[in-house]
XYZ file of C-alpha atoms in Angstrom:
778
model
C -1.865 49.197 -69.503
C -0.626 50.861 -72.667
C 2.607 48.873 -72.397
C 0.767 45.595 -71.782
C -1.574 46.315 -74.682
C 1.371 47.027 -77.003
C 3.152 43.764 -76.149
C 0.044 41.588 -76.353
C -1.330 42.980 -79.605
C 2.088 43.019 -81.257
C 2.313 39.254 -80.720
C -1.397 38.553 -81.211
C -0.976 36.173 -84.160
C 1.578 34.080 -82.293
C -0.547 34.114 -79.123
C -3.699 33.004 -80.967
C -1.796 30.245 -82.765
C -0.452 28.952 -79.438
C -3.940 29.088 -77.901
C -5.415 27.233 -80.891
C -2.846 24.432 -80.582
C -3.464 24.271 -76.825
C -7.217 24.016 -77.445
C -6.766 21.080 -79.823
C -4.529 19.287 -77.316
C -6.928 19.906 -74.428
C -9.850 18.782 -76.576
C -8.133 15.418 -77.040
C -7.837 14.971 -73.279
C -11.221 16.521 -72.473
C -13.166 13.751 -74.237
C -11.416 11.244 -71.969
C -12.738 12.847 -68.776
C -15.005 10.441 -66.913
C -17.362 10.638 -63.968
C -16.057 9.052 -60.782
C -17.346 8.825 -57.238
C -15.969 7.562 -53.953
C -17.541 7.059 -50.551
C -14.599 8.429 -48.582
C -14.426 11.451 -50.905
C -17.777 12.579 -49.511
C -16.697 12.576 -45.858
C -14.257 14.558 -43.683
C -11.656 11.877 -42.975
C -10.059 13.918 -40.155
C -13.296 14.203 -38.155
C -13.454 12.167 -34.941
C -16.544 10.260 -36.132
C -14.895 9.216 -39.384
C -11.715 8.326 -37.502
C -13.826 5.917 -35.453
C -15.235 4.481 -38.674
C -11.786 4.020 -40.204
C -10.420 2.451 -37.018
C -13.158 -0.148 -36.691
C -14.409 -0.644 -40.246
C -13.063 -4.225 -40.321
C -14.611 -5.163 -36.960
C -17.968 -3.410 -36.987
C -20.510 -3.073 -39.796
C -19.632 0.289 -41.275
C -21.403 3.153 -42.966
C -21.155 1.867 -46.497
C -24.038 -0.589 -46.749
C -26.255 -1.812 -49.556
C -29.764 -2.977 -48.685
C -31.712 -4.975 -51.255
C -35.337 -5.676 -50.345
C -37.117 -8.445 -52.238
C -40.843 -7.743 -51.949
C -43.805 -9.919 -52.944
C -46.309 -7.843 -54.916
C -49.160 -10.075 -53.720
C -49.407 -12.153 -50.542
C -46.478 -12.984 -48.270
C -42.981 -14.292 -48.820
C -43.778 -17.794 -47.555
C -43.863 -19.746 -50.805
C -41.291 -21.720 -52.757
C -41.150 -19.319 -55.726
C -40.262 -16.375 -53.478
C -37.657 -18.375 -51.544
C -35.967 -19.330 -54.801
C -35.956 -15.714 -55.908
C -34.522 -14.569 -52.562
C -31.701 -17.135 -52.824
C -30.863 -15.994 -56.345
C -30.717 -12.333 -55.279
C -28.538 -13.239 -52.261
C -26.149 -15.117 -54.534
C -26.024 -12.253 -57.042
C -25.330 -9.616 -54.385
C -22.635 -11.766 -52.746
C -20.505 -11.845 -55.871
C -20.869 -8.221 -56.939
C -17.570 -6.290 -57.063
C -16.744 -4.438 -53.857
C -19.022 -6.526 -51.635
C -17.376 -7.828 -48.450
C -18.747 -11.348 -48.780
C -18.516 -12.255 -45.106
C -20.966 -9.431 -44.301
C -23.779 -10.567 -46.624
C -26.893 -11.342 -44.564
C -30.226 -12.810 -45.636
C -32.361 -15.807 -44.715
C -30.135 -17.880 -47.021
C -26.870 -16.832 -45.333
C -25.180 -19.617 -43.294
C -24.656 -17.102 -40.464
C -28.414 -16.559 -40.111
C -29.245 -18.928 -37.266
C -31.805 -19.701 -34.598
C -31.112 -20.824 -31.022
C -33.711 -22.603 -28.919
C -34.090 -24.773 -25.836
C -35.255 -28.281 -26.739
C -35.720 -31.557 -24.856
C -32.171 -32.442 -25.795
C -30.827 -29.100 -24.550
C -29.749 -25.877 -26.243
C -29.815 -26.286 -29.998
C -28.458 -23.810 -32.578
C -28.969 -24.319 -36.280
C -29.336 -22.299 -39.503
C -32.675 -20.901 -40.592
C -32.456 -22.834 -43.873
C -32.657 -26.555 -43.034
C -29.645 -28.668 -43.958
C -30.017 -30.221 -47.373
C -32.587 -27.674 -48.582
C -31.612 -26.047 -51.886
C -33.432 -24.045 -54.518
C -33.778 -27.240 -56.552
C -35.581 -29.289 -53.898
C -37.292 -26.778 -51.626
C -40.889 -27.692 -50.799
C -43.866 -26.007 -49.170
C -43.086 -27.923 -45.961
C -39.535 -26.556 -46.051
C -40.915 -23.037 -46.410
C -43.128 -23.563 -43.382
C -40.077 -24.744 -41.426
C -38.074 -21.685 -42.574
C -40.927 -19.426 -41.456
C -41.037 -20.979 -37.982
C -37.266 -20.825 -37.610
C -37.184 -17.200 -38.750
C -39.734 -16.197 -36.136
C -38.067 -18.283 -33.405
C -34.724 -16.692 -34.280
C -36.265 -13.210 -33.880
C -35.322 -12.148 -37.411
C -38.701 -10.502 -37.946
C -38.261 -6.800 -38.662
C -34.615 -7.296 -39.606
C -34.274 -9.947 -42.313
C -37.987 -10.132 -43.072
C -40.456 -7.269 -42.925
C -42.886 -6.911 -40.063
C -45.783 -7.628 -42.436
C -44.024 -10.685 -43.960
C -44.237 -9.237 -47.470
C -40.528 -8.588 -48.041
C -37.121 -10.018 -47.184
C -33.830 -8.193 -46.938
C -30.355 -8.841 -48.316
C -27.688 -6.748 -46.555
C -24.093 -6.298 -47.661
C -21.195 -4.060 -46.703
C -18.907 -2.540 -49.329
C -15.152 -2.114 -49.154
C -13.473 0.907 -50.715
C -10.409 -1.029 -51.968
C -10.677 -4.423 -53.637
C -8.463 -6.761 -51.533
C -7.399 -8.754 -54.623
C -6.822 -6.088 -57.279
C -6.055 -3.279 -54.770
C -8.012 -0.959 -57.025
C -10.540 1.664 -55.993
C -14.143 0.491 -56.081
C -15.983 1.903 -59.090
C -19.234 3.004 -57.468
C -20.908 3.979 -60.713
C -20.139 0.586 -62.239
C -21.468 -1.152 -59.112
C -24.623 0.962 -59.219
C -25.131 -0.080 -62.834
C -24.659 -3.756 -61.905
C -27.178 -3.442 -59.071
C -29.655 -2.131 -61.608
C -28.955 -4.565 -64.445
C -27.899 -7.749 -62.624
C -30.243 -7.479 -59.646
C -33.270 -5.295 -60.314
C -33.704 -5.883 -64.037
C -32.977 -9.606 -63.770
C -35.101 -10.490 -60.747
C -37.940 -7.952 -60.720
C -41.133 -9.051 -62.492
C -44.917 -9.070 -62.111
C -44.621 -11.114 -58.893
C -41.585 -9.593 -57.183
C -40.382 -6.021 -56.680
C -36.723 -5.213 -55.974
C -35.874 -2.187 -53.811
C -32.252 -1.033 -53.498
C -30.785 1.653 -51.217
C -27.302 2.648 -50.140
C -24.649 5.204 -51.074
C -23.593 3.438 -54.266
C -27.172 3.322 -55.582
C -27.764 6.945 -54.579
C -24.656 8.209 -56.348
C -25.532 6.052 -59.361
C -28.977 7.654 -59.582
C -27.349 11.089 -59.342
C -25.024 10.154 -62.212
C -27.980 8.905 -64.276
C -29.828 12.143 -63.591
C -26.713 14.078 -64.556
C -27.479 13.237 -68.173
C -30.260 15.816 -67.836
C -27.586 18.359 -66.943
C -26.180 18.134 -70.462
C -29.647 18.509 -72.000
C -30.476 21.560 -69.942
C -27.008 22.981 -70.498
C -27.618 22.765 -74.253
C -30.970 24.491 -73.741
C -29.366 27.184 -71.590
C -26.595 27.536 -74.183
C -29.141 28.054 -76.978
C -31.116 30.592 -74.935
C -27.944 32.423 -73.920
C -26.657 32.536 -77.487
C -29.996 33.828 -78.752
C -30.110 36.484 -76.032
C -26.547 37.626 -76.770
C -27.434 37.970 -80.440
C -30.560 39.988 -79.616
C -28.393 42.215 -77.463
C -25.589 42.924 -79.949
C -27.283 42.065 -83.314
C -23.968 40.671 -84.560
C -23.265 37.007 -85.338
C -19.539 37.657 -84.970
C -19.798 39.218 -81.491
C -22.268 36.537 -80.398
C -19.854 33.867 -81.556
C -17.015 35.538 -79.651
C -18.930 35.646 -76.349
C -20.044 32.013 -76.331
C -17.051 30.518 -78.149
C -14.464 31.871 -75.726
C -16.501 30.594 -72.769
C -16.762 27.153 -74.371
C -13.033 27.072 -75.101
C -12.289 27.552 -71.415
C -14.533 24.547 -70.648
C -12.505 22.431 -73.076
C -9.299 23.562 -71.383
C -10.783 22.886 -67.959
C -11.889 19.336 -68.788
C -8.586 18.533 -70.486
C -6.489 19.793 -67.583
C -8.656 17.907 -65.072
C -7.950 14.689 -66.955
C -4.221 15.440 -67.025
C -4.387 16.070 -63.270
C -5.912 12.567 -62.927
C -9.161 13.969 -61.581
C -12.626 12.809 -62.579
C -15.953 14.647 -62.498
C -17.944 13.790 -59.387
C -21.710 13.486 -60.030
C -22.407 15.927 -57.182
C -20.122 18.519 -58.823
C -21.448 18.160 -62.355
C -23.123 21.596 -62.253
C -19.892 23.446 -61.539
C -18.405 23.507 -65.072
C -21.619 24.994 -66.412
C -21.630 27.659 -63.699
C -18.075 28.520 -64.688
C -19.338 28.769 -68.271
C -21.941 31.258 -67.011
C -19.170 33.347 -65.455
C -17.448 33.389 -68.846
C -20.586 34.550 -70.624
C -20.982 37.294 -68.018
C -17.510 38.657 -68.754
C -17.893 38.037 -72.491
C -20.960 40.264 -72.638
C -19.007 43.082 -70.981
C -16.329 42.697 -73.646
C -18.646 42.657 -76.663
C -20.664 45.532 -75.201
C -17.607 47.790 -75.181
C -16.412 46.497 -78.567
C -19.834 47.257 -80.057
C -19.848 50.717 -78.511
C -16.422 51.508 -79.946
C -17.446 50.231 -83.391
C -20.626 52.334 -83.266
C -18.454 55.421 -82.744
C -16.593 54.731 -85.985
C -13.495 52.988 -84.648
C -11.979 50.025 -86.461
C -12.166 46.486 -85.120
C -8.518 46.673 -84.086
C -9.010 49.973 -82.237
C -12.182 48.695 -80.551
C -10.430 45.520 -79.429
C -7.446 47.454 -78.054
C -9.673 49.878 -76.144
C -11.694 46.984 -74.690
C -8.550 45.132 -73.668
C -7.069 48.219 -72.048
C -10.233 49.316 -70.242
C -11.610 45.972 -68.999
C -8.506 43.922 -68.232
C -8.145 45.390 -64.724
C -11.793 45.247 -63.526
C -12.301 41.905 -65.289
C -9.155 40.412 -63.773
C -10.066 41.840 -60.376
C -13.495 40.206 -60.543
C -12.094 36.874 -61.708
C -9.290 36.859 -59.141
C -11.900 37.550 -56.471
C -13.937 34.614 -57.796
C -10.806 32.486 -57.838
C -9.879 33.255 -54.256
C -13.504 32.753 -53.203
C -13.526 29.290 -54.705
C -10.125 28.660 -53.165
C -11.661 29.105 -49.717
C -13.721 25.991 -50.443
C -10.449 24.098 -50.212
C -10.389 24.918 -46.495
C -13.258 22.471 -45.972
C -11.576 19.096 -45.282
C -13.905 17.062 -47.517
C -12.237 15.702 -50.627
C -15.182 16.143 -52.980
C -15.446 19.846 -52.025
C -11.697 20.282 -52.379
C -11.877 18.690 -55.832
C -14.701 21.061 -56.654
C -12.616 24.012 -55.452
C -9.778 22.945 -57.742
C -12.180 22.491 -60.656
C -13.919 25.843 -60.170
C -10.686 27.724 -59.465
C -9.063 26.247 -62.542
C -12.038 27.217 -64.689
C -12.096 30.788 -63.426
C -8.336 31.197 -63.860
C -8.690 30.099 -67.480
C -11.358 32.793 -68.014
C -8.685 35.449 -67.567
C -7.014 34.108 -70.695
C -10.039 33.194 -72.818
C -12.348 36.119 -72.024
C -9.996 38.974 -71.219
C -7.134 38.226 -73.629
C -8.208 35.805 -76.354
C -11.597 37.443 -76.996
C -10.281 40.948 -77.803
C -7.408 39.470 -79.821
C -9.828 37.495 -81.994
C -12.090 40.564 -82.198
C -9.220 42.615 -83.621
C -9.346 40.437 -86.766
C -13.136 40.490 -86.964
C -14.609 41.975 -90.158
C -17.246 44.591 -89.410
C -20.550 43.967 -91.152
C -21.781 46.974 -93.164
C -24.441 48.854 -91.274
C -23.528 47.290 -87.922
C -22.205 50.563 -86.467
C -25.486 52.366 -87.227
C -27.597 49.496 -85.878
C -25.641 49.227 -82.635
C -25.594 53.041 -82.244
C -29.421 53.138 -82.400
C -29.661 50.341 -79.865
C -27.106 52.048 -77.694
C -28.878 55.420 -77.702
C -32.258 53.919 -76.817
C -30.690 51.890 -74.016
C -28.760 54.897 -72.733
C -32.024 56.804 -72.290
C -33.354 53.963 -70.158
C -30.114 53.783 -68.194
C -30.166 57.524 -67.688
C -33.580 57.240 -66.072
C -32.419 54.406 -63.804
C -29.338 56.471 -62.971
C -31.520 58.911 -61.049
C -31.227 56.484 -58.138
C -27.985 58.312 -57.273
C -29.883 61.488 -56.403
C -30.264 62.230 -52.663
C -33.942 61.376 -52.148
C -34.021 58.140 -54.216
C -30.699 57.088 -52.689
C -32.057 57.561 -49.164
C -35.196 55.577 -50.008
C -33.060 52.810 -51.525
C -30.958 52.590 -48.359
C -34.101 52.262 -46.232
C -35.271 49.392 -48.435
C -31.776 47.894 -48.212
C -31.802 48.008 -44.417
C -35.261 46.408 -44.187
C -34.354 43.600 -46.607
C -31.016 42.910 -44.941
C -32.506 42.754 -41.438
C -35.329 40.490 -42.629
C -32.913 38.224 -44.510
C -30.520 37.928 -41.559
C -33.450 37.174 -39.249
C -34.871 34.468 -41.527
C -31.428 32.984 -42.073
C -31.438 31.867 -38.441
C -33.758 29.055 -39.559
C -31.297 27.603 -42.058
C -30.141 24.045 -41.496
C -27.008 22.091 -42.186
C -27.795 18.784 -43.885
C -30.971 17.215 -45.272
C -34.383 18.632 -44.434
C -36.378 15.788 -45.999
C -36.726 12.118 -45.086
C -35.100 10.870 -48.297
C -32.182 12.336 -50.188
C -32.912 15.936 -51.149
C -30.825 15.642 -54.337
C -33.575 13.389 -55.735
C -37.280 14.099 -56.104
C -39.554 12.581 -53.407
C -41.199 10.552 -56.178
C -37.866 9.114 -57.381
C -37.402 5.355 -57.250
C -34.619 5.646 -54.673
C -36.621 7.769 -52.225
C -39.676 5.531 -52.676
C -37.502 2.502 -51.926
C -36.196 4.154 -48.740
C -39.731 4.944 -47.577
C -40.842 1.338 -48.252
C -37.917 -0.223 -46.371
C -38.235 2.103 -43.371
C -41.984 1.496 -43.242
C -41.792 -2.310 -43.427
C -38.614 -3.149 -41.492
C -37.274 -2.253 -38.061
C -33.952 -1.265 -39.618
C -32.950 1.181 -42.317
C -29.942 2.447 -44.211
C -29.927 5.366 -41.752
C -27.971 3.796 -38.896
C -25.865 5.432 -36.198
C -23.361 3.062 -34.598
C -21.858 4.028 -31.253
C -18.711 1.979 -30.614
C -18.429 1.256 -26.884
C -14.790 0.563 -25.993
C -14.434 -1.644 -22.904
C -11.832 -3.670 -20.986
C -11.306 -7.267 -22.202
C -14.160 -9.711 -21.544
C -16.613 -6.886 -20.866
C -19.441 -9.003 -22.298
C -19.372 -11.154 -19.148
C -19.113 -8.203 -16.773
C -22.563 -7.267 -15.474
C -21.787 -3.634 -14.605
C -20.478 -2.908 -18.109
C -23.295 -4.799 -19.820
C -25.894 -3.058 -17.640
C -24.433 0.351 -18.525
C -24.700 -0.426 -22.240
C -28.217 -1.791 -21.698
C -29.293 1.499 -20.060
C -27.704 3.402 -22.912
C -29.580 1.257 -25.433
C -32.896 1.887 -23.704
C -32.165 5.615 -23.512
C -31.497 5.715 -27.267
C -34.596 3.629 -27.988
C -36.707 6.389 -26.460
C -35.194 9.215 -28.503
C -37.648 10.635 -31.083
C -37.328 9.220 -34.628
C -35.356 6.183 -33.473
C -36.792 3.087 -35.169
C -34.968 0.392 -33.211
C -31.741 -0.318 -31.321
C -29.472 -3.374 -31.462
C -26.758 -4.181 -28.922
C -25.345 -7.245 -27.201
C -27.076 -6.577 -23.836
C -30.439 -6.073 -25.584
C -29.978 -9.317 -27.500
C -28.883 -11.185 -24.349
C -31.999 -9.961 -22.529
C -34.222 -11.619 -25.118
C -32.195 -14.821 -25.383
C -31.576 -15.430 -21.685
C -34.983 -17.082 -21.296
C -33.910 -19.718 -23.818
C -31.738 -21.275 -21.124
C -34.781 -21.411 -18.763
C -37.027 -23.441 -21.035
C -38.272 -20.276 -22.747
C -39.965 -18.943 -19.610
C -40.653 -15.210 -20.313
C -40.093 -14.370 -16.642
C -36.396 -14.956 -17.246
C -36.174 -12.311 -19.975
C -33.574 -9.851 -18.726
C -29.865 -9.281 -18.346
C -28.282 -12.008 -16.159
C -26.259 -10.835 -13.149
C -23.991 -13.827 -12.661
C -20.828 -14.121 -14.712
C -21.545 -17.774 -15.469
C -24.968 -16.878 -16.862
C -23.459 -14.118 -18.999
C -20.880 -16.559 -20.351
C -23.690 -18.917 -21.204
C -25.975 -16.374 -22.908
C -23.339 -14.394 -24.803
C -21.872 -17.587 -26.254
C -24.765 -17.555 -28.717
C -23.369 -14.463 -30.439
C -20.382 -14.463 -32.726
C -18.291 -11.465 -33.898
C -19.933 -11.807 -37.322
C -23.142 -10.517 -35.701
C -21.501 -7.074 -35.413
C -22.435 -6.872 -31.698
C -18.992 -7.695 -30.269
C -15.428 -8.573 -31.247
C -13.329 -11.625 -30.356
C -11.874 -10.109 -27.175
C -15.109 -8.395 -26.100
C -13.309 -5.043 -26.080
C -15.839 -3.305 -28.333
C -19.605 -3.643 -27.943
C -21.289 -1.589 -30.681
C -24.754 -0.127 -30.231
C -26.593 0.143 -33.559
C -29.294 2.833 -33.614
C -31.635 2.677 -36.618
C -33.353 5.992 -37.443
C -36.546 6.749 -39.331
C -34.696 9.256 -41.521
C -31.514 11.302 -41.790
C -33.010 14.779 -41.490
C -30.630 17.325 -39.998
C -32.892 17.730 -36.957
C -33.084 13.960 -36.423
C -29.307 13.548 -36.564
C -28.761 16.513 -34.273
C -31.257 15.150 -31.748
C -29.785 11.634 -31.630
C -26.154 12.820 -31.506
C -27.145 15.216 -28.729
C -28.789 12.367 -26.803
C -25.624 10.249 -27.065
C -23.449 13.107 -25.833
C -25.859 13.880 -22.998
C -25.876 10.272 -21.790
C -22.111 9.897 -21.725
C -21.660 13.237 -19.950
C -24.475 12.950 -17.369
C -25.170 9.267 -16.681
C -23.605 8.273 -13.321
C -22.577 4.865 -14.674
C -20.915 6.338 -17.748
C -19.050 8.841 -15.580
C -17.927 6.225 -13.051
C -16.669 3.722 -15.646
C -13.399 5.376 -16.651
C -12.465 2.311 -18.684
C -15.626 2.455 -20.840
C -15.739 4.927 -23.715
C -18.723 5.714 -25.935
C -17.160 6.530 -29.321
C -19.118 8.445 -31.952
C -19.775 7.288 -34.584
C -20.082 4.752 -37.363
C -22.940 4.018 -39.727
C -24.349 6.229 -42.475
C -25.746 8.688 -39.954
C -22.359 8.963 -38.232
C -20.769 9.958 -41.527
C -23.564 12.457 -42.230
C -23.193 13.933 -38.737
C -19.454 14.380 -39.294
C -20.072 16.056 -42.652
C -22.699 18.366 -41.163
C -20.323 19.293 -38.331
C -17.526 20.204 -40.724
C -19.777 22.262 -43.003
C -21.285 24.111 -40.035
C -17.844 24.805 -38.564
C -16.437 26.072 -41.870
C -19.426 27.873 -43.389
C -19.095 31.255 -41.695
C -15.253 31.305 -41.607
C -15.277 30.506 -45.325
C -17.669 33.355 -46.105
C -15.615 35.628 -43.847
C -12.496 34.752 -45.849
C -14.315 35.434 -49.111
C -15.428 38.863 -47.964
C -12.009 39.621 -46.466
C -10.408 38.880 -49.828
C -13.004 40.994 -51.643
C -12.389 43.878 -49.249
C -8.624 43.636 -49.746
C -8.811 43.441 -53.534
C -11.325 46.290 -53.767
C -9.083 48.481 -51.661
C -5.966 47.593 -53.662
C -7.786 48.320 -56.908
C -9.499 51.589 -55.957
C -7.519 52.808 -52.906
C -10.745 54.132 -51.420
C -12.565 52.843 -48.358
C -15.854 54.030 -49.867
C -15.398 51.532 -52.690
C -15.352 48.717 -50.129
C -18.757 49.706 -48.772
C -20.259 50.297 -52.200
C -19.129 46.950 -53.638
C -19.545 44.715 -50.587
C -22.803 45.814 -48.989
C -25.040 44.921 -51.966
C -23.217 41.609 -52.252
C -23.749 40.927 -48.552
C -27.481 41.501 -48.872
C -27.739 39.241 -51.940
C -25.894 36.479 -50.054
C -28.312 36.585 -47.123
C -31.270 36.737 -49.491
C -29.894 33.525 -51.025
C -29.791 31.932 -47.579
C -33.359 33.092 -47.004
C -34.515 31.473 -50.233
C -32.771 28.218 -49.298
C -34.634 28.251 -46.002
C -37.959 28.932 -47.738
C -37.378 26.104 -50.240
C -36.193 23.647 -47.546
C -32.742 23.389 -49.109
C -30.142 22.481 -46.503
C -26.473 23.375 -46.681
C -24.707 20.214 -47.846
C -21.709 19.063 -49.819
C -23.798 19.507 -52.970
C -25.346 22.935 -52.212
C -22.789 25.025 -50.301
C -20.336 25.309 -53.235
C -23.131 26.526 -55.524
C -23.936 29.350 -53.094
C -20.257 30.357 -53.061
C -20.111 30.259 -56.866
C -23.203 32.453 -57.110
C -21.590 34.930 -54.704
C -18.515 35.002 -56.915
C -20.566 35.810 -59.988
C -22.451 38.523 -58.099
C -19.371 40.543 -57.208
C -18.496 40.848 -60.904
C -21.386 43.252 -61.490
C -20.214 45.576 -58.731
C -16.641 45.701 -60.026
C -17.625 46.645 -63.570
C -20.067 49.355 -62.428
C -17.801 50.877 -59.811
C -14.820 50.981 -62.169
C -16.686 53.256 -64.573
C -18.271 55.260 -61.750
C -14.930 55.992 -60.115
C -13.372 57.106 -63.384
C -16.031 59.825 -63.683
C -15.835 60.766 -60.010
C -12.067 61.145 -60.292
C -12.677 63.671 -63.051
C -14.684 65.763 -60.580
C -18.113 64.933 -62.051
C -20.789 64.953 -59.311
C -22.279 61.597 -58.338
C -25.738 62.609 -59.668
C -24.257 62.897 -63.166
C -21.446 60.367 -62.830
C -23.664 57.370 -62.123
C -26.003 57.847 -65.131
C -22.894 58.162 -67.318
C -21.399 54.986 -65.852
C -24.696 53.179 -66.223
C -25.025 54.234 -69.843
C -21.668 52.649 -70.600
C -21.884 49.493 -68.518
C -25.375 49.197 -67.038
C -27.115 47.611 -70.030
C -24.523 44.837 -70.154
C -24.906 44.202 -66.407
C -28.705 44.046 -66.549
C -28.648 41.968 -69.697
C -26.120 39.530 -68.242
C -28.151 39.054 -65.054
C -31.384 38.471 -66.965
C -29.778 36.166 -69.536
C -28.043 33.965 -66.997
C -31.169 33.840 -64.819
C -33.336 32.769 -67.754
C -30.746 30.224 -68.869
C -30.463 28.392 -65.528
C -34.170 28.782 -64.725
C -34.841 26.003 -67.236
C -33.093 23.669 -64.769
C -36.223 23.887 -62.596
C -37.762 21.271 -64.911
C -34.911 18.786 -64.468
C -35.527 15.206 -63.386
C -32.790 15.720 -60.789
C -34.042 17.714 -57.811
C -30.541 18.973 -57.013
C -30.345 20.610 -60.421
C -33.885 21.991 -60.153
C -33.206 23.518 -56.723
C -29.900 24.961 -57.854
C -31.539 26.386 -60.984
C -34.051 28.274 -58.863
C -31.384 29.390 -56.380
C -28.959 30.551 -59.068
C -31.652 32.384 -61.034
C -32.566 34.240 -57.875
C -28.932 34.952 -56.983
C -28.129 36.270 -60.467
C -31.098 38.639 -60.341
C -30.556 39.634 -56.701
C -26.898 40.488 -57.292
C -27.716 42.380 -60.478
C -30.492 44.458 -58.856
C -28.370 45.065 -55.758
C -25.462 46.333 -57.876
C -27.675 48.579 -60.013
C -29.801 50.015 -57.190
C -27.944 49.823 -53.896
C -24.360 50.433 -55.028
C -25.150 53.983 -56.267
C -27.295 54.600 -53.188
C -24.289 53.938 -50.955
C -21.977 55.863 -53.280
C -24.280 58.882 -53.359
C -24.702 58.957 -49.589
C -20.990 58.570 -48.926
C -20.098 61.247 -51.489
C -22.412 63.689 -49.740
C -21.136 62.804 -46.281
C -17.453 62.418 -47.201
C -16.812 64.334 -50.434
C -13.612 63.429 -52.240
C -11.064 65.707 -53.854
C -10.882 65.269 -57.649
C -7.907 63.198 -58.807
C -6.150 63.316 -62.125
């Protein structure tokens, strides 16, 4: 370390000049960083469900839908003014960027038809009478449209069950077929708001919009709050750092170096052609918090050295020499921890892992190298040494009292408390869930416009944005084979009776209802025809554009509409599908019929939940394995592993417990935050144990060694935990529920890790020293 210190400080002017030029360059690129979102980025593309989606996305309505409900504020939809408004909305949605125009469905779509048995025979015609336009539509035309809509059995699907709203459905495509460019979801969300809702919503009509693009757009809009609350947290953190050190220069160093790393991070992300996903917008500010944590440790030691009469240069050199190893160890552990996120095969999480890992790696330069180098040039304010010495002595008395926890009796009591908390936390963690635990999207408040729109659409229609599509692969012409159709009919009925299933659509179910049309509408003929000729006759009414079959009748999708996408609902429905295909005699006997999971929004969510559940524990195991390895390499003592890891383990399970209590499920947006909080927590243990071991190696008993270590490092640890907790606690008032939940979770994790390091680390160290005393080392 002496050699490294000599080289670095000898070239400090050149190093700082290079870093300053790099900061200017990265600042230029940082301002060009933009938010970007993608549907496929949110899903595990290698999962079997998503593979089904990718294979059939051009033949079956996929997961990426937009539903626009046009609702009459008073009365029903059956009037000319509403019909004109519905046509205008249909037209607007059809020509939005990214919309697959052939999939647009509403009462005004040419593909929306009615089939009936008349005196002249079977007659099929569109719901909107020929020649009727928005310019000439009359009340009589509206009455005709109403009758045709009901005869065509579009109630509950294209119009609400209470006749107060009508639906416009459209499917999005990830790549524009003309420009071959990626769909800009945030731009589309803005157009849905400005060109559809703002333009067509008034005192008579309400517009409700749901779908992934609108959800991610609302998250991006709410992300503006993130900047506001970050500024608030920055102000509170800066004020707290100043109260701690009573030096404008040291305060500036702590926050400035952390901000510089953010500038570098944003600039490098832009150069790497990566944007900032709305669901990952909290990560840079968490990385900033990590920087402040390490910055406080640096200025604490610099202040202590200055208070003892050393010059700024000597204080900076001592700080560099003493904290580079524990600081680097903590940051490398954080870095590897975030790197484990890359093991989860979901692009948005992998992008987040790159972003977080990059930010933490930059902290090694900005906080452990640049900060002490800048501090070496810092002029010392007259009287600062005396002021900091008084603060230090008063704090050391407090730390000395807390240090008594290392004595035998308090240590034993602390371990009993540790055991009780850990057992309780592990027990309660059994109740944690993967995925959403609320009916709407948990990233948004229940009172948000998006979640209110979802509740309205689910309550009024027999369909929803939460659809699970099971693709049934069959031999050619299966739609005229009774055995195959009957199997799919039984499957449809079985799914219809699963809890929280709103409705089910499939070709056999549709044929059942339409078969009576060929028998003069006699309801006794409602059912699935047995004869091939009858099946040919009844299925001829349905075209591939209906999404219920393809041209060759080799895929017959079953669309299952759910009341919500709660984790329990998805698990129940997926389980019911798997049970049917593995236990039903017909499914087992038809070797040429395959029930493929799964398309639809729920299929994608189920795939994501599966991947997170499969990777959650292995990822945490990798994190702890890396921590164990690095702790051992740094301290060469198995006792250090127990002392550093056990408090961290308890804090992690307490975090899980809090998530369970607050109904926060593990999702793409929440799991990375828990990992980041774990990374920050281990920093406390490294700094404390480094000082503790140095005293133990000198032969000082643990009862005296821990108070000494705490007097040097404990105040900074406690202060850092409290400051960061207070800073992110302000997020609880955010208009974005994701940020509010993460603010509460992070505040708790900061405090839990800090308390665990201060209280339980010495308890383990004291007990192990008594049971397995070490020989003093020089």
